[in-house]
Coordinates of C-alpha atoms and ligand atoms in Angstrom, one line a residue:
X1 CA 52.6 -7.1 29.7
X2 CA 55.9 -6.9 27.5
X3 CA 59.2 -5.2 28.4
X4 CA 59.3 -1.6 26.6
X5 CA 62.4 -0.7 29.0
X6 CA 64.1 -3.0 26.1
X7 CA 62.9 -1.5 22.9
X8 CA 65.1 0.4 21.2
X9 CA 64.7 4.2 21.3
X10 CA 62.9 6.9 19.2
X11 CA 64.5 7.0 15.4
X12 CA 62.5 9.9 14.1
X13 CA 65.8 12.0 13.6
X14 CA 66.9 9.0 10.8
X15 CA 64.5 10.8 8.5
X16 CA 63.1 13.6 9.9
X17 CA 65.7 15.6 7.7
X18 CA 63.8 14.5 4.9
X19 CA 60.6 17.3 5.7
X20 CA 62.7 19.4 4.2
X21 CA 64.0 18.2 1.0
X22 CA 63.8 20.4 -1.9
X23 CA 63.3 17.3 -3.9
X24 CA 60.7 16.5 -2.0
X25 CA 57.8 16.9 -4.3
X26 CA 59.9 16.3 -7.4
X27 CA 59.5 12.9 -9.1
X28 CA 62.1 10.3 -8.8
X29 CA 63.2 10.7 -12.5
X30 CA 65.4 13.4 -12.1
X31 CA 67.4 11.7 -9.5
X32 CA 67.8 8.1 -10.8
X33 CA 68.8 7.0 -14.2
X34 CA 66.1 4.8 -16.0
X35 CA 67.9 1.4 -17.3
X36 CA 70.6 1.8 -19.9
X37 CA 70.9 5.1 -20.0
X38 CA 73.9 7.1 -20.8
X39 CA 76.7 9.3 -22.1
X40 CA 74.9 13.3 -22.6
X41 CA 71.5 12.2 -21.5
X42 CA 72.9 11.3 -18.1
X43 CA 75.2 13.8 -17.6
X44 CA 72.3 16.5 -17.8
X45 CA 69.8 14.3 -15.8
X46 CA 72.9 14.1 -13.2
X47 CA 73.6 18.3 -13.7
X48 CA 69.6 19.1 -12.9
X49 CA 69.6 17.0 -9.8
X50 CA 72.4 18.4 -8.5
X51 CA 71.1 21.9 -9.2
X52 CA 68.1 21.3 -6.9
X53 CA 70.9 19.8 -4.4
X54 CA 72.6 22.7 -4.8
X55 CA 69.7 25.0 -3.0
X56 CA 68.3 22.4 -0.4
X57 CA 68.7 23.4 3.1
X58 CA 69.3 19.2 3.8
X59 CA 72.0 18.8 1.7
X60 CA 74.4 17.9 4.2
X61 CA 72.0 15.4 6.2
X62 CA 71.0 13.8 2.7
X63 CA 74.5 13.4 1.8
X64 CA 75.8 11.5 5.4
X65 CA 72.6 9.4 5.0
X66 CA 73.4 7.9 1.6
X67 CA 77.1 7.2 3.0
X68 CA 76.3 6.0 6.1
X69 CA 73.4 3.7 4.4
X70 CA 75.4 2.6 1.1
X71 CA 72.6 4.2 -1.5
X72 CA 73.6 2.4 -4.4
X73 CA 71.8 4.4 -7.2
X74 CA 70.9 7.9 -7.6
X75 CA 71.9 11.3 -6.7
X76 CA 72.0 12.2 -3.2
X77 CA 73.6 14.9 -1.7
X78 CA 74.6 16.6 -4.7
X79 CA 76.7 13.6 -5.5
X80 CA 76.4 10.8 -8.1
X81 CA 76.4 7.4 -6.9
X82 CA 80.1 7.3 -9.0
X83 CA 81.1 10.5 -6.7
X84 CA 80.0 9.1 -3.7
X85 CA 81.5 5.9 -4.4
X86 CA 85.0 7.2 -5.5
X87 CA 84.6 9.4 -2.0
X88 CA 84.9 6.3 0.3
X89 CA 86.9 5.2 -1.7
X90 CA 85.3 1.9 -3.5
X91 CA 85.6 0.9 -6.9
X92 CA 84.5 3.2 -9.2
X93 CA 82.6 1.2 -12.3
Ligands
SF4_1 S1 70.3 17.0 -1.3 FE1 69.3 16.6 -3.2 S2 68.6 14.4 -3.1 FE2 69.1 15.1 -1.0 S3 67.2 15.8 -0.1 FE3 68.2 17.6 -1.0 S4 67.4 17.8 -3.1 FE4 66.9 15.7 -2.4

């Protein structure tokens, strides 16, 4: 019979947050940039996404999550990976 005593504990509240993203039956397209792409076309693929971040009731949760985790690409939290980059201070690219 195996030890459970040493598993580690429920992690449901990692992502349970995520029920009740705005975003949530969106397509990814809005929120990460296809290769290459640039300049005008990403600033207003950037702008939309952070419109619908602008009105979800997770905002805050979806933003400590892509911190804490490092997201590398996409918008998350209302902020660009550049923002969220230049926020903890990293090099900015
Ligand atoms: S803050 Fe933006 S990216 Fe995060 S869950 Fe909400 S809509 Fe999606």
């Amino acid at each position: 019979m195996p030890n459970v005593s040493r598993l580690p504990g429920r992690s449901e509240h990692h992502w349970l947050w995520q029920e009740g993203a705005a975003c949530r039956d969106l397509g990814t397209e809005t929120f990460f940039h296809p290769t290459g792409e640039r300049g005008e076309a990403r600033s207003v693929r950037d702008q939309a996404a952070k419109e619908v971040c602008a009105l979800c009731p997770v905002q805050t949760e979806c933003l400590r999550h892509a911190l804490r985790v490092g997201e590398p690409y996409g918008v998350w939290g209302g902020l660009t990976e550049r923002e969220r980059r230049a926020l903890v201070g990293q090099a900015v690219g």
